[in-house]
Short mmCIF file of C-alpha atoms in Angstrom, two decimals:
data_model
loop_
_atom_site.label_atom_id
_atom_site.label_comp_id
_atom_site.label_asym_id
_atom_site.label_seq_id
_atom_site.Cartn_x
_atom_site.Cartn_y
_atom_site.Cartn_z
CA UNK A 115 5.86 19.95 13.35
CA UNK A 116 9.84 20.76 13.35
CA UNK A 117 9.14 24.62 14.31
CA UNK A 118 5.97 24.28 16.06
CA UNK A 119 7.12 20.92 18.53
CA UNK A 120 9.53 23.62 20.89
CA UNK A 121 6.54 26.04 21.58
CA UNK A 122 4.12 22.80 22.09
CA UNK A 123 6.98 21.22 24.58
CA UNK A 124 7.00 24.04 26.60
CA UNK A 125 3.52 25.76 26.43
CA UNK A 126 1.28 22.89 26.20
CA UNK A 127 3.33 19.46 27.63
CA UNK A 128 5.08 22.24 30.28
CA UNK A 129 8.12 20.63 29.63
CA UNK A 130 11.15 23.03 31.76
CA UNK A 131 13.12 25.30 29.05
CA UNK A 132 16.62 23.72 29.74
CA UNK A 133 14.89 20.46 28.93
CA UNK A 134 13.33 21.27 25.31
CA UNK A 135 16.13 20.52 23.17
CA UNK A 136 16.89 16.73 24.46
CA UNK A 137 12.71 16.11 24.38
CA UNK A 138 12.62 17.88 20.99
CA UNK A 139 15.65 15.41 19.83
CA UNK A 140 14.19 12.44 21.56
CA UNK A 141 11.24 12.60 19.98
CA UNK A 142 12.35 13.13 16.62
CA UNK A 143 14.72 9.99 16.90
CA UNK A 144 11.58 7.97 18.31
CA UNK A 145 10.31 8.37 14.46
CA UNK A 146 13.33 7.14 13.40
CA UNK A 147 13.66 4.28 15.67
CA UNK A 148 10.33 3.42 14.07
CA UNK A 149 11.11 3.53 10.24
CA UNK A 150 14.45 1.60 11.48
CA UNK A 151 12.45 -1.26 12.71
CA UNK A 152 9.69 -1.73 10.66
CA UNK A 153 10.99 -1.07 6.75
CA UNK A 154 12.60 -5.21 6.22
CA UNK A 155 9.51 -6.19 7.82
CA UNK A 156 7.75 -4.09 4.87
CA UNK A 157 10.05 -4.98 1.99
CA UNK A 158 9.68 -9.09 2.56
CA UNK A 159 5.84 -8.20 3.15
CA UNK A 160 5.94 -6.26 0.06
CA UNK A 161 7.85 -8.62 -1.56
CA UNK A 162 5.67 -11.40 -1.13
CA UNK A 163 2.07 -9.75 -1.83
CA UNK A 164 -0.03 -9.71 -4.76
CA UNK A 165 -0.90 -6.55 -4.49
CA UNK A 166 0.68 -3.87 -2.98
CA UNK A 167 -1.75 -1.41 -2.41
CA UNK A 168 -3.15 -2.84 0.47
CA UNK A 169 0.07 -2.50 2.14
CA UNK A 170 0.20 1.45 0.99
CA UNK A 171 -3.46 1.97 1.68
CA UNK A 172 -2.57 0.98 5.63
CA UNK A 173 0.03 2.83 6.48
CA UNK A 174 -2.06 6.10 5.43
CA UNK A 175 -4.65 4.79 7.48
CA UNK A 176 -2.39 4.33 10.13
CA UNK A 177 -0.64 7.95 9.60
CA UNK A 178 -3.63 9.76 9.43
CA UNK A 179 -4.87 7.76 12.75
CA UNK A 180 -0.93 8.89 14.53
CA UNK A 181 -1.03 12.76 12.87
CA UNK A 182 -4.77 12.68 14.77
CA UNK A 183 -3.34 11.41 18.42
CA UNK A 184 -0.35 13.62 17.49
CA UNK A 185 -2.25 16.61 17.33
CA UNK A 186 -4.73 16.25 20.81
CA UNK A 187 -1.52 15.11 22.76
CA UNK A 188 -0.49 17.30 25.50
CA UNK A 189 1.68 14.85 27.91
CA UNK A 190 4.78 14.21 26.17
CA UNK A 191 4.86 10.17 26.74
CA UNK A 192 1.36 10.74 23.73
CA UNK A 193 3.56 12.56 21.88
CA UNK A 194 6.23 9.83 21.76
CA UNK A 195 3.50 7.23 20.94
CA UNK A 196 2.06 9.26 18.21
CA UNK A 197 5.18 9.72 16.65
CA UNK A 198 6.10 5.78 16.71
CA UNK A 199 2.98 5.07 14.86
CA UNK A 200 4.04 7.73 11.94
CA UNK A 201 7.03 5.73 12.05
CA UNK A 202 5.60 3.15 11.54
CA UNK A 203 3.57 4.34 8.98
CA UNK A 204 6.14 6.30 7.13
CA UNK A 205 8.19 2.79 6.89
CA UNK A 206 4.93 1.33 5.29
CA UNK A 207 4.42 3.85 2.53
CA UNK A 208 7.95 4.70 1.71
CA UNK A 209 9.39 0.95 1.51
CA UNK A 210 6.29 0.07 -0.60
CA UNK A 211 5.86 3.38 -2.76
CA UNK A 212 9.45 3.49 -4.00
CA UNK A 213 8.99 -0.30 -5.03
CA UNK A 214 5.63 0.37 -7.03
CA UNK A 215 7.70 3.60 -8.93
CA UNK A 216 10.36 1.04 -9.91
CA UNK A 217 7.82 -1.50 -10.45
CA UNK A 218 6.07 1.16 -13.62
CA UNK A 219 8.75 3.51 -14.74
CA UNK A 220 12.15 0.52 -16.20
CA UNK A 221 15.37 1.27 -15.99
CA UNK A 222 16.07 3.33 -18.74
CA UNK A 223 14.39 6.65 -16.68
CA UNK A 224 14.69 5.24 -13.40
CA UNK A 225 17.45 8.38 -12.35
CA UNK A 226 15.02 11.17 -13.90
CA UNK A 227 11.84 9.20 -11.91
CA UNK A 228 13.56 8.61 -8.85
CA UNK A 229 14.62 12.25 -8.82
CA UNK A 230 11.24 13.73 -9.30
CA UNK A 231 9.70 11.08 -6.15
CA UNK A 232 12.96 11.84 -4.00
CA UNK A 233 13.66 15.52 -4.88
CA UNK A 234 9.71 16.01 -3.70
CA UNK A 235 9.99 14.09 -0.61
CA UNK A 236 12.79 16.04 0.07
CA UNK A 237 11.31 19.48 -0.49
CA UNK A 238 8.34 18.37 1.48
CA UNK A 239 10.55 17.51 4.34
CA UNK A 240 12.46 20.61 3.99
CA UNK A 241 9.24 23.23 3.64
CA UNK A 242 6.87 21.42 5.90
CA UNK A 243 8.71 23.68 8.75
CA UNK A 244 7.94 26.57 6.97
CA UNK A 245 4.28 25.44 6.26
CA UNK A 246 4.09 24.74 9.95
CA UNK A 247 5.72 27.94 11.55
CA UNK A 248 3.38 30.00 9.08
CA UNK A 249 0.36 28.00 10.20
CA UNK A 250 1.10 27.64 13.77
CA UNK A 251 2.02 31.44 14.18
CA UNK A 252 -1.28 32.55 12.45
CA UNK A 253 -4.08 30.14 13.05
CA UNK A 254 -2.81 28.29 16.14
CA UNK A 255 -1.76 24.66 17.00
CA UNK A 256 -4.63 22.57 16.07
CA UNK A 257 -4.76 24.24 12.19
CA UNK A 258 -1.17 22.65 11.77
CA UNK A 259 -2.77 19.14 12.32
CA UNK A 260 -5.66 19.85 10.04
CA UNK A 261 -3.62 21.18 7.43
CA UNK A 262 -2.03 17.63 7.73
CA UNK A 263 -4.49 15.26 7.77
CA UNK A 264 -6.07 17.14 4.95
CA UNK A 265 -3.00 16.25 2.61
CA UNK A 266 -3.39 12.67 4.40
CA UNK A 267 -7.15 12.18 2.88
CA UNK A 268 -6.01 13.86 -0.60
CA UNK A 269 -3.09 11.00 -0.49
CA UNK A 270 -5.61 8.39 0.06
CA UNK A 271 -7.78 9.40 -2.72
CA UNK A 272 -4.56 9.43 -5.28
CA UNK A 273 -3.75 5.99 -4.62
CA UNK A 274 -7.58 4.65 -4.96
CA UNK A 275 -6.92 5.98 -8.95
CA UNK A 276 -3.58 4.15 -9.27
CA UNK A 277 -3.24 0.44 -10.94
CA UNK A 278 -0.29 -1.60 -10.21
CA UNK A 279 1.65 -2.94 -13.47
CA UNK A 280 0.77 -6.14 -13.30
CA UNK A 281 -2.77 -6.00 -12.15
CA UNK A 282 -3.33 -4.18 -15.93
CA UNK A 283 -1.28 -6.54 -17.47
CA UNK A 284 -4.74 -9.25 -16.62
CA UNK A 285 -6.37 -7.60 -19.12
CA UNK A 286 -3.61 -7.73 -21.70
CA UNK A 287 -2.97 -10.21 -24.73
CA UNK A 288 0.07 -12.33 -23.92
CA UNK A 289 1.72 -11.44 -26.85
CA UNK A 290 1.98 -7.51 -25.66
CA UNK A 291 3.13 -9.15 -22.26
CA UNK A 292 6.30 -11.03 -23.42
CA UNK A 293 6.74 -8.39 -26.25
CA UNK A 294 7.32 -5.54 -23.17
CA UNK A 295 10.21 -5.31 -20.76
CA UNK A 296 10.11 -7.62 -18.24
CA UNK A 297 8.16 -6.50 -15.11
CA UNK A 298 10.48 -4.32 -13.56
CA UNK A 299 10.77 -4.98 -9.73
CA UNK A 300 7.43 -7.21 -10.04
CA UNK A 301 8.76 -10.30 -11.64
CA UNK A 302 12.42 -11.20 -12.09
CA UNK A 303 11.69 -12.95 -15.23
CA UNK A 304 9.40 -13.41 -18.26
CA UNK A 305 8.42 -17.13 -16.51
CA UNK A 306 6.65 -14.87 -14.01
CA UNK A 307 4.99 -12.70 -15.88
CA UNK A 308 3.56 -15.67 -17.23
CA UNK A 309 2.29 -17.31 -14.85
CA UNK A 310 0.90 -14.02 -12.96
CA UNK A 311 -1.03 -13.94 -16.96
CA UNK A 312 -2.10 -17.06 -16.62
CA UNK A 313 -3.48 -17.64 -13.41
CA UNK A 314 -5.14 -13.91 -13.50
CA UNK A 315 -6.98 -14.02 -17.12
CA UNK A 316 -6.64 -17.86 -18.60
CA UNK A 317 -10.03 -18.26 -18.01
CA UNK A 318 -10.98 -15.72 -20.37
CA UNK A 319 -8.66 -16.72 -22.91
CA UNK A 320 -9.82 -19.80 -22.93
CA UNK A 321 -13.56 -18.84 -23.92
CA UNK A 322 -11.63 -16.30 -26.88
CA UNK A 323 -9.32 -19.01 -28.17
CA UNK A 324 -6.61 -18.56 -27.10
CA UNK A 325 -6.00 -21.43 -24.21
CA UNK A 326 -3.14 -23.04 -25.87
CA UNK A 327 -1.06 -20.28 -23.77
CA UNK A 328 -1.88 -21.55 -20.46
CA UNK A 329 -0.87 -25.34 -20.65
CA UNK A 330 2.48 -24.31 -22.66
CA UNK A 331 3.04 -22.04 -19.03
CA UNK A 332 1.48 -24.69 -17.01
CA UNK A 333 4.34 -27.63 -18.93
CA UNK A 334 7.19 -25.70 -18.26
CA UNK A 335 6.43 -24.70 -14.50
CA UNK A 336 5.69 -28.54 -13.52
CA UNK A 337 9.76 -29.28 -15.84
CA UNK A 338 11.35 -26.38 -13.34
CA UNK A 339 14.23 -27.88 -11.57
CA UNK A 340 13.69 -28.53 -8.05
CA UNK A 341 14.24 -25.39 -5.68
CA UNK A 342 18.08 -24.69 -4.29
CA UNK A 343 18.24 -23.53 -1.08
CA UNK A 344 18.39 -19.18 -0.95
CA UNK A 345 20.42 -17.15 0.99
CA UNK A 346 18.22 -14.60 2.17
CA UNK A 347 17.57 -12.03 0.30
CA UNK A 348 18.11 -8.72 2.69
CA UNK A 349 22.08 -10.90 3.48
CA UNK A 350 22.47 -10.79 -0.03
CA UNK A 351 21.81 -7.53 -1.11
CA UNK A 352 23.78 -6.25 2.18
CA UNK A 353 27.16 -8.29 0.39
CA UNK A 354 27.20 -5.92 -2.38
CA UNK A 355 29.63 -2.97 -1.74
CA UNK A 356 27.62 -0.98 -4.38
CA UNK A 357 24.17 -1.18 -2.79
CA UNK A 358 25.89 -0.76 0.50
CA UNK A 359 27.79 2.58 -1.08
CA UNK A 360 23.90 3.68 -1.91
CA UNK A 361 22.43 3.37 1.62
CA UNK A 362 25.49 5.37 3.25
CA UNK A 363 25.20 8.11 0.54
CA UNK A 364 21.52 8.64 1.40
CA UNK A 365 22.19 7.96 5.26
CA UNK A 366 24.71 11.46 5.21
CA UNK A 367 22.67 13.09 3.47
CA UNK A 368 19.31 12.55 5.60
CA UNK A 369 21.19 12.76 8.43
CA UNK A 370 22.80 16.49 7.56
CA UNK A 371 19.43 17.60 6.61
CA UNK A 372 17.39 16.42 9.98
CA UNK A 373 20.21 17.48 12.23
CA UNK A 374 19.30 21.61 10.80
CA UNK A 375 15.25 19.93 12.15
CA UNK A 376 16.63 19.18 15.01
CA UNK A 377 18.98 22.51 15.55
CA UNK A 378 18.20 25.39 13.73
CA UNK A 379 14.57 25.85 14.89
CA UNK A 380 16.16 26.89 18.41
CA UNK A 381 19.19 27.87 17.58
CA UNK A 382 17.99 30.86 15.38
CA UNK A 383 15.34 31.34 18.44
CA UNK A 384 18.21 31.76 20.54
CA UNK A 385 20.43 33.73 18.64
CA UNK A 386 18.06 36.44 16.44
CA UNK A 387 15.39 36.00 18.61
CA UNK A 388 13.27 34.50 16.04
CA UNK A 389 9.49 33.33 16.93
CA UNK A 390 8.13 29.99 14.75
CA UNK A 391 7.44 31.71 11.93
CA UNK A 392 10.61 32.79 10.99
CA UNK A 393 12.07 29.84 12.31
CA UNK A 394 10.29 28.10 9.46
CA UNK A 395 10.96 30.30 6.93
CA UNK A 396 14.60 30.13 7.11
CA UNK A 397 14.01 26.35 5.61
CA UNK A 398 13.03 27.83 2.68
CA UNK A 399 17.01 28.20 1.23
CA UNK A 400 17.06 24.46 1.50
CA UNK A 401 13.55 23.52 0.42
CA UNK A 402 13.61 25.52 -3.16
CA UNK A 403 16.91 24.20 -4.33
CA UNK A 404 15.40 20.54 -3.73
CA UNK A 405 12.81 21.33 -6.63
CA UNK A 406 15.79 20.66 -9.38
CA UNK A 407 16.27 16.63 -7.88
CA UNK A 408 14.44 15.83 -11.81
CA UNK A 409 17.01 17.51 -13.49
CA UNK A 410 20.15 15.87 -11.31
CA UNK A 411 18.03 12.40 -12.25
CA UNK A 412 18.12 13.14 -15.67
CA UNK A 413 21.56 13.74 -15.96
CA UNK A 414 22.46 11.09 -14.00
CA UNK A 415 20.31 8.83 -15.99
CA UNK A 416 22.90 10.62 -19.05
CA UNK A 417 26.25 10.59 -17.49
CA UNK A 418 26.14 8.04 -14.47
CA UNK A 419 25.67 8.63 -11.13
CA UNK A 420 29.06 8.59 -9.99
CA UNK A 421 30.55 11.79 -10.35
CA UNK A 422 26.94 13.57 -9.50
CA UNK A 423 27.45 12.01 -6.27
CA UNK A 424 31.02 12.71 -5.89
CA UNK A 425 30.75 16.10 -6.48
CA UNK A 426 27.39 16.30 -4.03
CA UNK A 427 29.13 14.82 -1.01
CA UNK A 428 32.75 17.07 -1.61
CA UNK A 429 30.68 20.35 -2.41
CA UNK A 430 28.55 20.40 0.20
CA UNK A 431 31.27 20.30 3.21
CA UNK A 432 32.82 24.01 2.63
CA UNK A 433 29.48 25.33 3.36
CA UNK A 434 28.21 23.16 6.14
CA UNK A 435 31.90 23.76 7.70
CA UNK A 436 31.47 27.79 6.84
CA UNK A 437 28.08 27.70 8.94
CA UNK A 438 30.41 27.94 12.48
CA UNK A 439 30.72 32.02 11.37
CA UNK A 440 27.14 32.60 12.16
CA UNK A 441 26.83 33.30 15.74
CA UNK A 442 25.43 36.56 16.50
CA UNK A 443 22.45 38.74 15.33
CA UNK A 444 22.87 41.39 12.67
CA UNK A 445 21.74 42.03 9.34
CA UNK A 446 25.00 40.88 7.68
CA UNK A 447 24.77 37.24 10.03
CA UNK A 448 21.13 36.71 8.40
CA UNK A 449 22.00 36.66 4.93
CA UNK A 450 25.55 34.77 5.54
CA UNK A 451 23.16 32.71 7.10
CA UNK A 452 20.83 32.66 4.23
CA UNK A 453 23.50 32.01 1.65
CA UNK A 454 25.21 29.24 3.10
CA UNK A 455 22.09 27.22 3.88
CA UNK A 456 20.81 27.81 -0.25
CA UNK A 457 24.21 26.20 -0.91
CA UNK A 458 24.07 23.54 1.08
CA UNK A 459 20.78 22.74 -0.42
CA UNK A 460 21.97 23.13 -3.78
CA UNK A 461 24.68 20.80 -3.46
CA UNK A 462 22.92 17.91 -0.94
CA UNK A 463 20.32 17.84 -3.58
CA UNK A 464 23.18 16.08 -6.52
CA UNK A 465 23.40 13.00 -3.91
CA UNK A 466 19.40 11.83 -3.36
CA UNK A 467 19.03 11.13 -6.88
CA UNK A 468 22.30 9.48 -8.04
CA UNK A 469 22.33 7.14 -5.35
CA UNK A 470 18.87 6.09 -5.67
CA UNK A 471 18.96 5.47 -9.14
CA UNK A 472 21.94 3.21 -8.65
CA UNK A 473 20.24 1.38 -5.97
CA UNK A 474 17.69 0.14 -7.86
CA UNK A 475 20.80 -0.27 -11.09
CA UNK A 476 22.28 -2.31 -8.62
CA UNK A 477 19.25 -4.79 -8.27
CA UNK A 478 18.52 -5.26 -11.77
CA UNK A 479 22.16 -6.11 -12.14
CA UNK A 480 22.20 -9.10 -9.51
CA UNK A 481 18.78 -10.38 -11.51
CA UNK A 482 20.44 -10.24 -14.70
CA UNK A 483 23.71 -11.97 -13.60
CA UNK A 484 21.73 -14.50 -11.67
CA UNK A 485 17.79 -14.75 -12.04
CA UNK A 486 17.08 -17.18 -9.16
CA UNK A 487 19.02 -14.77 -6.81
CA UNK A 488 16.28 -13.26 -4.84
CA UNK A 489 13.25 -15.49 -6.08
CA UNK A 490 9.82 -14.85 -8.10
CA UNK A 491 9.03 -11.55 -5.96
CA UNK A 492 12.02 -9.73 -6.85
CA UNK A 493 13.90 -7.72 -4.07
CA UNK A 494 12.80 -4.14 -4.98
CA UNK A 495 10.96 -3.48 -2.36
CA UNK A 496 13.71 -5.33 0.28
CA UNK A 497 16.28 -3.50 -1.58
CA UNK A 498 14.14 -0.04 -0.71
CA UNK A 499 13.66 -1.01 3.19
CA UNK A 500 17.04 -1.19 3.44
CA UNK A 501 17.28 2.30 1.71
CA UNK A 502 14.12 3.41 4.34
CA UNK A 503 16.38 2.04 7.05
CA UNK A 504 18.98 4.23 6.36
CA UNK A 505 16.86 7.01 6.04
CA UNK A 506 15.06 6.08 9.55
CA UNK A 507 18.67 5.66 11.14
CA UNK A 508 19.82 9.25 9.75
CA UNK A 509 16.42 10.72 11.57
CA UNK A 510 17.49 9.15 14.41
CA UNK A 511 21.03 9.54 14.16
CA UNK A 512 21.38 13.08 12.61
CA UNK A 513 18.77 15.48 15.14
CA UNK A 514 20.14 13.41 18.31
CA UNK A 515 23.89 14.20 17.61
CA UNK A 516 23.66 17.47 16.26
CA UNK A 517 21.68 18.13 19.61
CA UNK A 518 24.00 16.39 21.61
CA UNK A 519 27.14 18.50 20.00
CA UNK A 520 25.61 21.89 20.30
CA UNK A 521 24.71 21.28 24.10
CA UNK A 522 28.48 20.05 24.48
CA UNK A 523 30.40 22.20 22.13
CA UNK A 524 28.39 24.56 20.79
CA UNK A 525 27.14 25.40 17.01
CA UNK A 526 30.82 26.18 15.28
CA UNK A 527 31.41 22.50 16.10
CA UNK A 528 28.52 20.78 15.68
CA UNK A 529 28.67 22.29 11.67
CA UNK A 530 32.26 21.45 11.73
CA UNK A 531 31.43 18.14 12.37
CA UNK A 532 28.73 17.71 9.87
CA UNK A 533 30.84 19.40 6.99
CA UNK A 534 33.50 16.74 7.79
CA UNK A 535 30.98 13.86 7.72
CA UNK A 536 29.14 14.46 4.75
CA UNK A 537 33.12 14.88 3.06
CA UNK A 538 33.45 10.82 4.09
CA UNK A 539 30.55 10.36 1.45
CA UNK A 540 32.91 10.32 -1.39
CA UNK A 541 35.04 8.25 -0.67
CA UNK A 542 32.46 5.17 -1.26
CA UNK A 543 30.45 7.12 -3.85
CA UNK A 544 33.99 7.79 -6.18
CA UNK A 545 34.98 4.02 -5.52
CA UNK A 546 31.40 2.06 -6.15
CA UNK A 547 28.12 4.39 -7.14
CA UNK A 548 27.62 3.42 -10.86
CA UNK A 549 29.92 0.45 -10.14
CA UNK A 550 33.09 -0.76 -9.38
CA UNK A 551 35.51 2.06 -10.34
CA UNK A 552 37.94 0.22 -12.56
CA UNK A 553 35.62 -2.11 -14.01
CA UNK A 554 32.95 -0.75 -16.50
CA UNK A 555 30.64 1.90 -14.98
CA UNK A 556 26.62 1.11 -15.45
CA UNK A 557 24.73 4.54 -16.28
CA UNK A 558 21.42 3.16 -16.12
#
């Protein structure tokens, strides 16, 4: 909806021209505001579920419902609803998705993984505009939201073939159970496992045989010393510098990338005259280098994740600072324009999977060092809401300031601006991202 949301504004909601850009911002930031609020309710529900499918299966439901009101909507208050609810949504099935991918794949390929799920979320954020400005231009408005809700049902039907982790482990022998890795993200600890064995398939190992399992698991739950009082889980993972190093490294980058969703649909309208179309297709130079996040992850996963992200957040400021230069139509202004927009892409693209890897590194860590830290649930998903949050903060944050800037001061500073804030990246990525920078860096 990034290219097609101007046109719609104007032609259909008959919002004034001169008001466009603060109701385009506005309403992109609503979406934010939504992810903001609802991804720790998520993680703790996530957290503390059985099964978190049902979670994931809802907030398709509930996207698919929003994309729906979304697409009839022509007063602009529907339009802000509409987008809350995909909020909402999007909080739901990133928070829990990125748990159930840590949940299956261990740490040992967690950078290549976590490249491949981020590098395509990022490419679909980045080409959806193009996808949209193609469809919009040549099949109308409506066709967008089919094309949507189409990839909404085709979602829905994935996730009815996928099987949690732990729900296959039921139909396991306990001896492949405690012979595997722990449950990664499920369970902090083999005791867990255990019992999750136990109380899902003792029954029928007791008609095989094989009951002397369950009372050995039942004996050393009941001799379990009595419960210490826990610090809450979200206050815990917000004291460590490294995790907190992780969610600023993902909020510059997010916010860089939705402030060009917020800006550069109008702002090539207004300077090469550019119709929605084109205006999507210019997303293009940042959506194709997105498609190498795998191969950042797996070097990452090789080398740590520190220097990857150093050299993401320091490389990508000459360009973003180098964008001021394009500000008037001609040939040569295009493909300047072109250029520094594939670099940019190229070099945003070594952050996403470095510090995501080390996000959940950071997790297994705590667990390791101190197994009653954040309880039998784990706090992968927790640990991920507050990784949504910052995502949801950098939608709201990034479109609504770059917006604000260019009305104020124009486009030369508004990419000044950004070039200089995704520079303050490093500082926290050289000094914590794979760990504490004179201690012993972690490169899983």
């Amino acid at each position: 909806v990034v290219p097609v949301l101007p046109f719609s504004l104007r032609e259909r909601s008959g919002v004034p021209d001169d008001q466009v850009q603060w109701w385009n911002s506005f309403i992109f930031a609503v979406f934010g505001a939504a992810i903001l609020i609802g991804s720790p309710i998520c993680g703790w529900v996530a957290d503390h579920t059985s099964n978190r499918s049902v979670p994931f299966y809802t907030g398709l439901i509930v996207l698919g419902a929003a994309t729906v009101l979304f697409g009839l909507a022509k007063a602009s208050w529907v339009l802000l609803i509409s987008r809350l609810l995909q909020g909402l949504s999007a909080a739901i099935t990133y928070t829990v998705g990125l748990a159930l991918l840590v949940d299956t794949v261990g740490k040992d390929n967690i950078g290549q993984r976590m490249g491949t799920a981020l590098s395509s979320s990022s490419f679909g954020l980045i080409v959806s505009p193009l996808l949209g400005g193609i469809v919009y231009a040549k099949a109308g408005y409506m066709s967008v939201f089919a094309m949507a809700m189409a990839l909404i049902v085709f979602d829905i039907l994935m996730r009815l073939c996928m099987i949690e982790k732990k729900s296959a482990a039921k139909y396991k022998p306990l001896e492949e159970i405690t012979s595997e890795n722990r449950f990664y993200g499920t369970f902090t600890s083999g005791e867990a496992a255990g019992d999750e064995y136990s109380n899902g398939s003792a029954e029928s190992h007791t008609r095989n045989g094989n009951a002397e399992h369950a009372p050995l698991l039942k004996d050393r739950a009941t001799q379990s010393s009595p419960k210490k009082p826990r610090i809450p889980t979200i206050l815990v993972l917000l004291s460590m510098p490294r995790l907190l190093a992780a969610i600023y490294g993902i909020f510059v980058n997010v916010s860089v990338l939705t402030a060009f969703d917020g800006v550069l649909p109008l702002y090539v309208k207004k300077t090469f005259g550019w119709n929605s179309f084109e205006s999507g297709l210019i997303f293009l130079c940042l959506a194709i280098p997105a498609l190498t996040g795998p191969l950042v992850g797996n070097l990452s996963d090789k080398i740590g994740p520190r220097w990857i992200a150093v050299a993401g957040f320091s490389l990508s400021a000459p360009p973003l600072i180098l964008l001021r230069f394009v500000d008037h139509d001609s040939l040569h202004q295009k493909i300047l324009l072109c250029c520094l927009l594939t670099a940019c892409g190229l070099t945003l693209i070594l952050i996403v999977p470095a510090v995501a890897a080390d996000l959940s590194a950071v997790v297994e860590q705590k667990e390791t060092s101190d197994p009653q830290a954040f309880g039998p649930g784990g706090a992968y998903a927790q640990a991920f809401a507050l990784f949504n949050c910052s995502m949801a903060a950098a939608t709201l944050f990034g479109p609504v300031a770059a917006g604000a800037i260019v009305e104020r001061w124009g486009w030369g500073v508004m990419t000044a601006a950004a070039g200089v804030f995704v520079a303050s990246g490093t500082v926290p990525a050289f000094f914590y991202t794979g760990g504490w920078v004179f201690g012993k860096e972690d490169k899983k």
